PDB file of C-alpha atoms and ligand atoms in Angstrom:
ATOM      1  CA  UNK A   1      61.193  -2.989  22.798  1.00  0.00           C
ATOM      2  CA  UNK A   2      57.991  -4.924  23.502  1.00  0.00           C
ATOM      3  CA  UNK A   3      55.862  -3.637  26.357  1.00  0.00           C
ATOM      4  CA  UNK A   4      55.713  -5.919  29.367  1.00  0.00           C
ATOM      5  CA  UNK A   5      52.205  -7.164  29.999  1.00  0.00           C
ATOM      6  CA  UNK A   6      51.238  -8.986  33.184  1.00  0.00           C
ATOM      7  CA  UNK A   7      48.673 -11.767  33.534  1.00  0.00           C
ATOM      8  CA  UNK A   8      46.207 -11.881  36.443  1.00  0.00           C
ATOM      9  CA  UNK A   9      43.674 -14.554  37.398  1.00  0.00           C
ATOM     10  CA  UNK A  10      40.265 -13.714  38.877  1.00  0.00           C
ATOM     11  CA  UNK A  11      38.281 -16.515  40.516  1.00  0.00           C
ATOM     12  CA  UNK A  12      34.636 -15.913  41.462  1.00  0.00           C
ATOM     13  CA  UNK A  13      34.089 -18.208  44.480  1.00  0.00           C
ATOM     14  CA  UNK A  14      31.278 -16.422  46.330  1.00  0.00           C
ATOM     15  CA  UNK A  15      28.266 -18.426  45.156  1.00  0.00           C
ATOM     16  CA  UNK A  16      26.030 -20.456  47.462  1.00  0.00           C
ATOM     17  CA  UNK A  17      25.625 -23.444  45.124  1.00  0.00           C
ATOM     18  CA  UNK A  18      21.845 -23.675  45.364  1.00  0.00           C
ATOM     19  CA  UNK A  19      21.467 -26.282  42.593  1.00  0.00           C
ATOM     20  CA  UNK A  20      24.039 -28.533  44.264  1.00  0.00           C
ATOM     21  CA  UNK A  21      21.802 -28.904  47.346  1.00  0.00           C
ATOM     22  CA  UNK A  22      24.766 -29.697  49.600  1.00  0.00           C
ATOM     23  CA  UNK A  23      25.433 -28.692  53.228  1.00  0.00           C
ATOM     24  CA  UNK A  24      28.009 -26.107  52.091  1.00  0.00           C
ATOM     25  CA  UNK A  25      28.843 -24.088  48.953  1.00  0.00           C
ATOM     26  CA  UNK A  26      29.992 -26.496  46.222  1.00  0.00           C
ATOM     27  CA  UNK A  27      33.501 -24.961  46.006  1.00  0.00           C
ATOM     28  CA  UNK A  28      34.170 -26.470  49.451  1.00  0.00           C
ATOM     29  CA  UNK A  29      32.955 -29.995  48.719  1.00  0.00           C
ATOM     30  CA  UNK A  30      35.639 -32.709  48.822  1.00  0.00           C
ATOM     31  CA  UNK A  31      36.929 -34.049  45.503  1.00  0.00           C
ATOM     32  CA  UNK A  32      39.878 -36.427  45.115  1.00  0.00           C
ATOM     33  CA  UNK A  33      41.466 -35.522  48.456  1.00  0.00           C
ATOM     34  CA  UNK A  34      41.039 -31.724  48.321  1.00  0.00           C
ATOM     35  CA  UNK A  35      38.225 -29.204  48.098  1.00  0.00           C
ATOM     36  CA  UNK A  36      36.939 -28.219  44.656  1.00  0.00           C
ATOM     37  CA  UNK A  37      38.333 -24.693  45.124  1.00  0.00           C
ATOM     38  CA  UNK A  38      41.822 -25.977  46.009  1.00  0.00           C
ATOM     39  CA  UNK A  39      41.972 -27.998  42.772  1.00  0.00           C
ATOM     40  CA  UNK A  40      40.938 -24.900  40.813  1.00  0.00           C
ATOM     41  CA  UNK A  41      43.498 -22.612  42.468  1.00  0.00           C
ATOM     42  CA  UNK A  42      46.277 -25.231  42.246  1.00  0.00           C
ATOM     43  CA  UNK A  43      45.814 -25.495  38.497  1.00  0.00           C
ATOM     44  CA  UNK A  44      46.022 -21.705  38.078  1.00  0.00           C
ATOM     45  CA  UNK A  45      49.136 -21.570  40.296  1.00  0.00           C
ATOM     46  CA  UNK A  46      50.742 -24.444  38.368  1.00  0.00           C
ATOM     47  CA  UNK A  47      50.341 -22.548  35.094  1.00  0.00           C
ATOM     48  CA  UNK A  48      53.048 -20.268  36.457  1.00  0.00           C
ATOM     49  CA  UNK A  49      51.953 -17.238  34.406  1.00  0.00           C
ATOM     50  CA  UNK A  50      49.924 -15.149  36.850  1.00  0.00           C
ATOM     51  CA  UNK A  51      51.344 -12.271  38.915  1.00  0.00           C
ATOM     52  CA  UNK A  52      48.531 -12.972  41.419  1.00  0.00           C
ATOM     53  CA  UNK A  53      45.151 -14.684  41.767  1.00  0.00           C
ATOM     54  CA  UNK A  54      42.253 -12.539  43.100  1.00  0.00           C
ATOM     55  CA  UNK A  55      39.584 -14.761  44.661  1.00  0.00           C
ATOM     56  CA  UNK A  56      36.098 -13.376  45.442  1.00  0.00           C
ATOM     57  CA  UNK A  57      34.800 -14.853  48.700  1.00  0.00           C
ATOM     58  CA  UNK A  58      31.445 -14.306  50.401  1.00  0.00           C
ATOM     59  CA  UNK A  59      31.522 -12.266  53.625  1.00  0.00           C
ATOM     60  CA  UNK A  60      29.770 -15.036  55.558  1.00  0.00           C
ATOM     61  CA  UNK A  61      32.188 -17.745  54.403  1.00  0.00           C
ATOM     62  CA  UNK A  62      33.706 -19.696  57.327  1.00  0.00           C
ATOM     63  CA  UNK A  63      35.448 -22.258  55.076  1.00  0.00           C
ATOM     64  CA  UNK A  64      37.937 -20.049  53.199  1.00  0.00           C
ATOM     65  CA  UNK A  65      40.170 -19.129  56.199  1.00  0.00           C
ATOM     66  CA  UNK A  66      40.478 -22.873  56.928  1.00  0.00           C
ATOM     67  CA  UNK A  67      42.277 -23.496  53.614  1.00  0.00           C
ATOM     68  CA  UNK A  68      46.072 -23.035  53.502  1.00  0.00           C
ATOM     69  CA  UNK A  69      45.792 -21.363  50.114  1.00  0.00           C
ATOM     70  CA  UNK A  70      43.864 -18.447  51.678  1.00  0.00           C
ATOM     71  CA  UNK A  71      47.277 -17.352  53.027  1.00  0.00           C
ATOM     72  CA  UNK A  72      49.251 -18.088  49.840  1.00  0.00           C
ATOM     73  CA  UNK A  73      51.571 -15.194  48.884  1.00  0.00           C
ATOM     74  CA  UNK A  74      50.151 -14.994  45.353  1.00  0.00           C
ATOM     75  CA  UNK A  75      46.481 -15.158  46.366  1.00  0.00           C
ATOM     76  CA  UNK A  76      44.455 -12.005  47.149  1.00  0.00           C
ATOM     77  CA  UNK A  77      41.013 -12.231  48.791  1.00  0.00           C
ATOM     78  CA  UNK A  78      38.241  -9.872  47.613  1.00  0.00           C
ATOM     79  CA  UNK A  79      34.653  -9.507  48.864  1.00  0.00           C
ATOM     80  CA  UNK A  80      32.045 -11.399  46.845  1.00  0.00           C
ATOM     81  CA  UNK A  81      28.951  -9.654  45.469  1.00  0.00           C
ATOM     82  CA  UNK A  82      25.274 -10.334  44.889  1.00  0.00           C
ATOM     83  CA  UNK A  83      25.749 -11.884  41.420  1.00  0.00           C
ATOM     84  CA  UNK A  84      28.729 -13.530  39.729  1.00  0.00           C
ATOM     85  CA  UNK A  85      29.446 -10.337  37.745  1.00  0.00           C
ATOM     86  CA  UNK A  86      29.554  -8.321  40.991  1.00  0.00           C
ATOM     87  CA  UNK A  87      32.062 -10.781  42.475  1.00  0.00           C
ATOM     88  CA  UNK A  88      34.258 -10.539  39.373  1.00  0.00           C
ATOM     89  CA  UNK A  89      34.149  -6.732  39.423  1.00  0.00           C
ATOM     90  CA  UNK A  90      35.053  -6.682  43.126  1.00  0.00           C
ATOM     91  CA  UNK A  91      38.052  -8.965  42.484  1.00  0.00           C
ATOM     92  CA  UNK A  92      39.152  -6.776  39.571  1.00  0.00           C
ATOM     93  CA  UNK A  93      38.976  -3.691  41.803  1.00  0.00           C
ATOM     94  CA  UNK A  94      41.152  -5.431  44.407  1.00  0.00           C
ATOM     95  CA  UNK A  95      43.916  -5.531  41.767  1.00  0.00           C
ATOM     96  CA  UNK A  96      43.640  -1.857  40.789  1.00  0.00           C
ATOM     97  CA  UNK A  97      46.832  -0.748  42.554  1.00  0.00           C
ATOM     98  CA  UNK A  98      48.863  -3.405  40.729  1.00  0.00           C
ATOM     99  CA  UNK A  99      47.240  -4.109  37.375  1.00  0.00           C
ATOM    100  CA  UNK A 100      47.637  -1.910  34.281  1.00  0.00           C
ATOM    101  CA  UNK A 101      44.764  -1.375  31.837  1.00  0.00           C
ATOM    102  CA  UNK A 102      46.655  -3.264  29.156  1.00  0.00           C
ATOM    103  CA  UNK A 103      47.343  -6.338  31.323  1.00  0.00           C
ATOM    104  CA  UNK A 104      45.451  -9.552  30.615  1.00  0.00           C
ATOM    105  CA  UNK A 105      42.970 -11.027  33.114  1.00  0.00           C
ATOM    106  CA  UNK A 106      41.772 -14.632  32.968  1.00  0.00           C
ATOM    107  CA  UNK A 107      38.474 -15.070  34.848  1.00  0.00           C
ATOM    108  CA  UNK A 108      37.845 -18.677  35.881  1.00  0.00           C
ATOM    109  CA  UNK A 109      34.920 -20.182  37.829  1.00  0.00           C
ATOM    110  CA  UNK A 110      35.847 -21.710  41.185  1.00  0.00           C
ATOM    111  CA  UNK A 111      33.397 -24.482  40.269  1.00  0.00           C
ATOM    112  CA  UNK A 112      35.545 -25.722  37.329  1.00  0.00           C
ATOM    113  CA  UNK A 113      38.239 -27.768  39.107  1.00  0.00           C
ATOM    114  CA  UNK A 114      39.154 -29.952  36.091  1.00  0.00           C
ATOM    115  CA  UNK A 115      40.818 -27.099  34.209  1.00  0.00           C
ATOM    116  CA  UNK A 116      44.222 -28.050  32.765  1.00  0.00           C
ATOM    117  CA  UNK A 117      47.404 -26.012  32.378  1.00  0.00           C
ATOM    118  CA  UNK A 118      47.309 -27.024  28.690  1.00  0.00           C
ATOM    119  CA  UNK A 119      43.982 -25.208  28.202  1.00  0.00           C
ATOM    120  CA  UNK A 120      45.268 -22.077  30.006  1.00  0.00           C
ATOM    121  CA  UNK A 121      48.319 -22.017  27.698  1.00  0.00           C
ATOM    122  CA  UNK A 122      46.184 -22.651  24.611  1.00  0.00           C
ATOM    123  CA  UNK A 123      43.934 -19.689  25.465  1.00  0.00           C
ATOM    124  CA  UNK A 124      46.860 -17.360  26.170  1.00  0.00           C
ATOM    125  CA  UNK A 125      48.906 -18.410  23.128  1.00  0.00           C
ATOM    126  CA  UNK A 126      45.951 -17.964  20.793  1.00  0.00           C
ATOM    127  CA  UNK A 127      44.776 -14.601  22.101  1.00  0.00           C
ATOM    128  CA  UNK A 128      47.682 -12.611  23.491  1.00  0.00           C
ATOM    129  CA  UNK A 129      48.085 -10.575  20.274  1.00  0.00           C
ATOM    130  CA  UNK A 130      44.300 -10.066  19.940  1.00  0.00           C
ATOM    131  CA  UNK A 131      42.641  -6.658  20.251  1.00  0.00           C
ATOM    132  CA  UNK A 132      39.707  -7.821  22.389  1.00  0.00           C
ATOM    133  CA  UNK A 133      40.408 -11.279  23.858  1.00  0.00           C
ATOM    134  CA  UNK A 134      38.050 -14.212  24.153  1.00  0.00           C
ATOM    135  CA  UNK A 135      36.967 -17.364  25.888  1.00  0.00           C
ATOM    136  CA  UNK A 136      37.321 -21.132  25.967  1.00  0.00           C
ATOM    137  CA  UNK A 137      34.240 -22.721  24.434  1.00  0.00           C
ATOM    138  CA  UNK A 138      32.930 -26.041  23.149  1.00  0.00           C
ATOM    139  CA  UNK A 139      30.931 -26.786  20.003  1.00  0.00           C
ATOM    140  CA  UNK A 140      27.491 -28.192  20.647  1.00  0.00           C
ATOM    141  CA  UNK A 141      27.086 -31.915  19.847  1.00  0.00           C
ATOM    142  CA  UNK A 142      23.355 -32.203  20.424  1.00  0.00           C
ATOM    143  CA  UNK A 143      20.713 -31.169  17.932  1.00  0.00           C
ATOM    144  CA  UNK A 144      19.131 -28.028  19.364  1.00  0.00           C
ATOM    145  CA  UNK A 145      15.449 -27.071  19.298  1.00  0.00           C
ATOM    146  CA  UNK A 146      13.493 -23.885  19.826  1.00  0.00           C
ATOM    147  CA  UNK A 147      10.548 -24.804  22.052  1.00  0.00           C
ATOM    148  CA  UNK A 148       7.309 -23.047  22.976  1.00  0.00           C
ATOM    149  CA  UNK A 149       4.773 -24.664  25.329  1.00  0.00           C
ATOM    150  CA  UNK A 150       6.294 -28.194  25.056  1.00  0.00           C
ATOM    151  CA  UNK A 151       6.350 -28.170  21.245  1.00  0.00           C
ATOM    152  CA  UNK A 152       9.258 -27.687  18.863  1.00  0.00           C
ATOM    153  CA  UNK A 153       8.978 -24.538  16.802  1.00  0.00           C
ATOM    154  CA  UNK A 154      12.338 -24.763  15.034  1.00  0.00           C
ATOM    155  CA  UNK A 155      15.602 -26.686  14.782  1.00  0.00           C
ATOM    156  CA  UNK A 156      18.608 -24.413  15.364  1.00  0.00           C
ATOM    157  CA  UNK A 157      21.674 -24.601  13.121  1.00  0.00           C
ATOM    158  CA  UNK A 158      24.060 -26.448  15.455  1.00  0.00           C
ATOM    159  CA  UNK A 159      27.191 -25.260  13.651  1.00  0.00           C
ATOM    160  CA  UNK A 160      26.747 -21.713  14.965  1.00  0.00           C
ATOM    161  CA  UNK A 161      26.172 -22.701  18.612  1.00  0.00           C
ATOM    162  CA  UNK A 162      29.055 -22.895  21.108  1.00  0.00           C
ATOM    163  CA  UNK A 163      28.950 -23.417  24.895  1.00  0.00           C
ATOM    164  CA  UNK A 164      30.868 -20.771  26.847  1.00  0.00           C
ATOM    165  CA  UNK A 165      33.411 -22.091  29.360  1.00  0.00           C
ATOM    166  CA  UNK A 166      36.025 -20.352  31.483  1.00  0.00           C
ATOM    167  CA  UNK A 167      38.747 -19.053  31.627  1.00  0.00           C
ATOM    168  CA  UNK A 168      37.645 -15.926  29.771  1.00  0.00           C
ATOM    169  CA  UNK A 169      40.561 -13.647  28.858  1.00  0.00           C
ATOM    170  CA  UNK A 170      40.279  -9.877  28.467  1.00  0.00           C
ATOM    171  CA  UNK A 171      42.316  -6.717  29.041  1.00  0.00           C
ATOM    172  CA  UNK A 172      42.067  -5.461  32.614  1.00  0.00           C
ATOM    173  CA  UNK A 173      40.878  -1.932  31.749  1.00  0.00           C
ATOM    174  CA  UNK A 174      38.411  -2.986  29.066  1.00  0.00           C
ATOM    175  CA  UNK A 175      36.869  -5.730  31.234  1.00  0.00           C
ATOM    176  CA  UNK A 176      36.482  -3.531  34.296  1.00  0.00           C
ATOM    177  CA  UNK A 177      34.842  -0.795  32.262  1.00  0.00           C
ATOM    178  CA  UNK A 178      32.475  -3.246  30.518  1.00  0.00           C
ATOM    179  CA  UNK A 179      31.390  -4.815  33.830  1.00  0.00           C
ATOM    180  CA  UNK A 180      30.881  -1.385  35.408  1.00  0.00           C
ATOM    181  CA  UNK A 181      28.722  -0.308  32.460  1.00  0.00           C
ATOM    182  CA  UNK A 182      26.647  -3.500  32.787  1.00  0.00           C
ATOM    183  CA  UNK A 183      26.210  -3.400  36.586  1.00  0.00           C
ATOM    184  CA  UNK A 184      22.834  -4.767  37.694  1.00  0.00           C
ATOM    185  CA  UNK A 185      22.003  -6.275  34.281  1.00  0.00           C
ATOM    186  CA  UNK A 186      20.942  -9.921  34.887  1.00  0.00           C
ATOM    187  CA  UNK A 187      21.763 -10.861  31.271  1.00  0.00           C
ATOM    188  CA  UNK A 188      25.484 -10.557  32.019  1.00  0.00           C
ATOM    189  CA  UNK A 189      26.246 -14.142  33.036  1.00  0.00           C
ATOM    190  CA  UNK A 190      29.844 -14.183  31.813  1.00  0.00           C
ATOM    191  CA  UNK A 191      32.592 -11.686  30.965  1.00  0.00           C
ATOM    192  CA  UNK A 192      32.167 -12.043  27.190  1.00  0.00           C
ATOM    193  CA  UNK A 193      28.538 -10.868  27.375  1.00  0.00           C
ATOM    194  CA  UNK A 194      29.654  -7.631  29.089  1.00  0.00           C
ATOM    195  CA  UNK A 195      32.159  -7.009  26.254  1.00  0.00           C
ATOM    196  CA  UNK A 196      29.500  -7.894  23.655  1.00  0.00           C
ATOM    197  CA  UNK A 197      27.271  -5.206  25.173  1.00  0.00           C
ATOM    198  CA  UNK A 198      30.003  -2.719  24.295  1.00  0.00           C
ATOM    199  CA  UNK A 199      29.692  -3.789  20.649  1.00  0.00           C
ATOM    200  CA  UNK A 200      32.856  -5.923  20.767  1.00  0.00           C
ATOM    201  CA  UNK A 201      33.227  -9.469  19.408  1.00  0.00           C
ATOM    202  CA  UNK A 202      35.284 -11.733  21.677  1.00  0.00           C
ATOM    203  CA  UNK A 203      37.002 -14.744  20.065  1.00  0.00           C
ATOM    204  CA  UNK A 204      36.385 -18.357  20.921  1.00  0.00           C
ATOM    205  CA  UNK A 205      39.125 -20.941  21.469  1.00  0.00           C
ATOM    206  CA  UNK A 206      38.079 -24.600  21.597  1.00  0.00           C
ATOM    207  CA  UNK A 207      38.596 -25.976  25.099  1.00  0.00           C
ATOM    208  CA  UNK A 208      38.681 -29.513  26.528  1.00  0.00           C
ATOM    209  CA  UNK A 209      35.336 -31.193  27.248  1.00  0.00           C
ATOM    210  CA  UNK A 210      36.505 -32.276  30.708  1.00  0.00           C
ATOM    211  CA  UNK A 211      36.516 -28.620  31.903  1.00  0.00           C
ATOM    212  CA  UNK A 212      33.040 -29.045  33.376  1.00  0.00           C
ATOM    213  CA  UNK A 213      31.304 -26.734  35.825  1.00  0.00           C
ATOM    214  CA  UNK A 214      30.130 -28.529  38.934  1.00  0.00           C
ATOM    215  CA  UNK A 215      26.481 -27.511  39.080  1.00  0.00           C
ATOM    216  CA  UNK A 216      24.329 -30.464  40.165  1.00  0.00           C
ATOM    217  CA  UNK A 217      25.047 -33.390  42.542  1.00  0.00           C
ATOM    218  CA  UNK A 218      25.867 -35.852  39.728  1.00  0.00           C
ATOM    219  CA  UNK A 219      28.626 -33.538  38.418  1.00  0.00           C
ATOM    220  CA  UNK A 220      30.903 -34.317  41.364  1.00  0.00           C
ATOM    221  CA  UNK A 221      31.303 -37.984  40.353  1.00  0.00           C
ATOM    222  CA  UNK A 222      31.999 -36.919  36.781  1.00  0.00           C
ATOM    223  CA  UNK A 223      34.659 -34.442  37.950  1.00  0.00           C
ATOM    224  CA  UNK A 224      36.246 -37.224  40.008  1.00  0.00           C
ATOM    225  CA  UNK A 225      36.346 -39.463  36.934  1.00  0.00           C
ATOM    226  CA  UNK A 226      37.983 -36.734  34.808  1.00  0.00           C
ATOM    227  CA  UNK A 227      40.582 -35.984  37.507  1.00  0.00           C
ATOM    228  CA  UNK A 228      41.554 -39.649  37.657  1.00  0.00           C
ATOM    229  CA  UNK A 229      41.802 -39.788  33.876  1.00  0.00           C
ATOM    230  CA  UNK A 230      43.968 -36.639  33.800  1.00  0.00           C
ATOM    231  CA  UNK A 231      46.288 -38.098  36.469  1.00  0.00           C
ATOM    232  CA  UNK A 232      46.654 -41.294  34.393  1.00  0.00           C
ATOM    233  CA  UNK A 233      47.435 -39.241  31.277  1.00  0.00           C
ATOM    234  CA  UNK A 234      50.127 -37.324  33.168  1.00  0.00           C
ATOM    235  CA  UNK A 235      51.670 -40.594  34.372  1.00  0.00           C
ATOM    236  CA  UNK A 236      51.743 -41.993  30.844  1.00  0.00           C
ATOM    237  CA  UNK A 237      53.425 -38.825  29.567  1.00  0.00           C
ATOM    238  CA  UNK A 238      56.111 -39.157  32.249  1.00  0.00           C
ATOM    239  CA  UNK A 239      56.792 -42.825  31.445  1.00  0.00           C
TER     240      UNK A 239
HETATM  241  N1  CTP B   1      29.761 -16.853  42.016  1.00  0.00           N
HETATM  242  C1  CTP B   1      30.273 -15.754  42.717  1.00  0.00           C
HETATM  243  N2  CTP B   1      29.415 -14.817  43.253  1.00  0.00           N
HETATM  244  C2  CTP B   1      28.085 -14.942  43.111  1.00  0.00           C
HETATM  245  C3  CTP B   1      27.549 -16.055  42.403  1.00  0.00           C
HETATM  246  C4  CTP B   1      28.414 -16.996  41.861  1.00  0.00           C
HETATM  247  O1  CTP B   1      31.480 -15.619  42.853  1.00  0.00           O
HETATM  248  N3  CTP B   1      27.280 -14.026  43.669  1.00  0.00           N
HETATM  249  C5  CTP B   1      30.683 -17.873  41.484  1.00  0.00           C
HETATM  250  C6  CTP B   1      30.422 -19.270  42.009  1.00  0.00           C
HETATM  251  O2  CTP B   1      31.063 -19.461  43.262  1.00  0.00           O
HETATM  252  C7  CTP B   1      30.966 -20.158  40.898  1.00  0.00           C
HETATM  253  C8  CTP B   1      30.842 -19.305  39.642  1.00  0.00           C
HETATM  254  O3  CTP B   1      30.544 -17.972  40.082  1.00  0.00           O
HETATM  255  O4  CTP B   1      32.322 -20.484  41.076  1.00  0.00           O
HETATM  256  C9  CTP B   1      29.793 -19.848  38.692  1.00  0.00           C
HETATM  257  O5  CTP B   1      28.497 -19.703  39.278  1.00  0.00           O
HETATM  258  P1  CTP B   1      27.467 -20.891  39.541  1.00  0.00           P
HETATM  259  O6  CTP B   1      27.932 -22.146  38.921  1.00  0.00           O
HETATM  260  O7  CTP B   1      26.106 -20.380  39.211  1.00  0.00           O
HETATM  261  O8  CTP B   1      27.611 -21.093  41.141  1.00  0.00           O
HETATM  262  P2  CTP B   1      26.551 -20.776  42.275  1.00  0.00           P
HETATM  263  O9  CTP B   1      25.909 -19.454  42.017  1.00  0.00           O
HETATM  264  O10 CTP B   1      27.248 -20.967  43.570  1.00  0.00           O
HETATM  265  O11 CTP B   1      25.498 -21.967  42.097  1.00  0.00           O
HETATM  266  P3  CTP B   1      23.883 -21.836  41.989  1.00  0.00           P
HETATM  267  O12 CTP B   1      23.624 -20.917  40.804  1.00  0.00           O
HETATM  268  O13 CTP B   1      23.414 -23.231  41.794  1.00  0.00           O
HETATM  269  O14 CTP B   1      23.420 -21.226  43.300  1.00  0.00           O
HETATM  270 MG1   MG B   2      24.717 -19.128  40.216  1.00  0.00          MG
END
């Protein structure tokens, strides 16, 4: 008999969005008729694989209770933390009564609303038999340079450079332990880096280039373009 393993989603949504320079955190900005965060959560719900979604929300956040999805039966609210890693750890802890160490957790940035169900399935199908887990990533297309004081010191071998995206998929117990061990370390900017610190080597799975993170003002228009394109693709597939 195969053991039954559950899947959980963790969504860090407690950032202030400083680089976006908007009047509210970027996860609450409007995009194609909904907020950024609603698009993100809808995609995770549509994947129909998660037992629940744990969303980390800042204590001073007046926008979250206004969204219908804050009361969704499969969505759990956790307190956000100082840094992204603290928010993720807090959301993981909110699942401790339900999640088993061997269960899989997919951590996905609230600020990546163009995620597709296809990419979620691709990540899960590729990694669910893996020992460690891994992340969606993209190969680098640009030529990359090492720079010191405005001058190039070296050209980096592009073939070994990948850009880390989310979701990042790891075992519940292993991820919680790795984040606890790394608490307060500013170098831990994603889940994979916490696992790497434990001497583990997470896998990469090539993701779609439209899974962008909304970071700066110009990214919102790009996200809108990708959403429109995805909707057109879905229509064509249904024709
Ligand atoms: N995040 C979080 N808790 C924090 C910081 C960030 O949950 N203390 C979340 C953000 O809400 C976002 C994701 O982590 O969904 C990725 O972080 P980032 O893009 O850096 O968002 P912000 O920190 O909000 O933006 P900025 O760095 O420009 O302030
Ligand atoms: Mg940030």
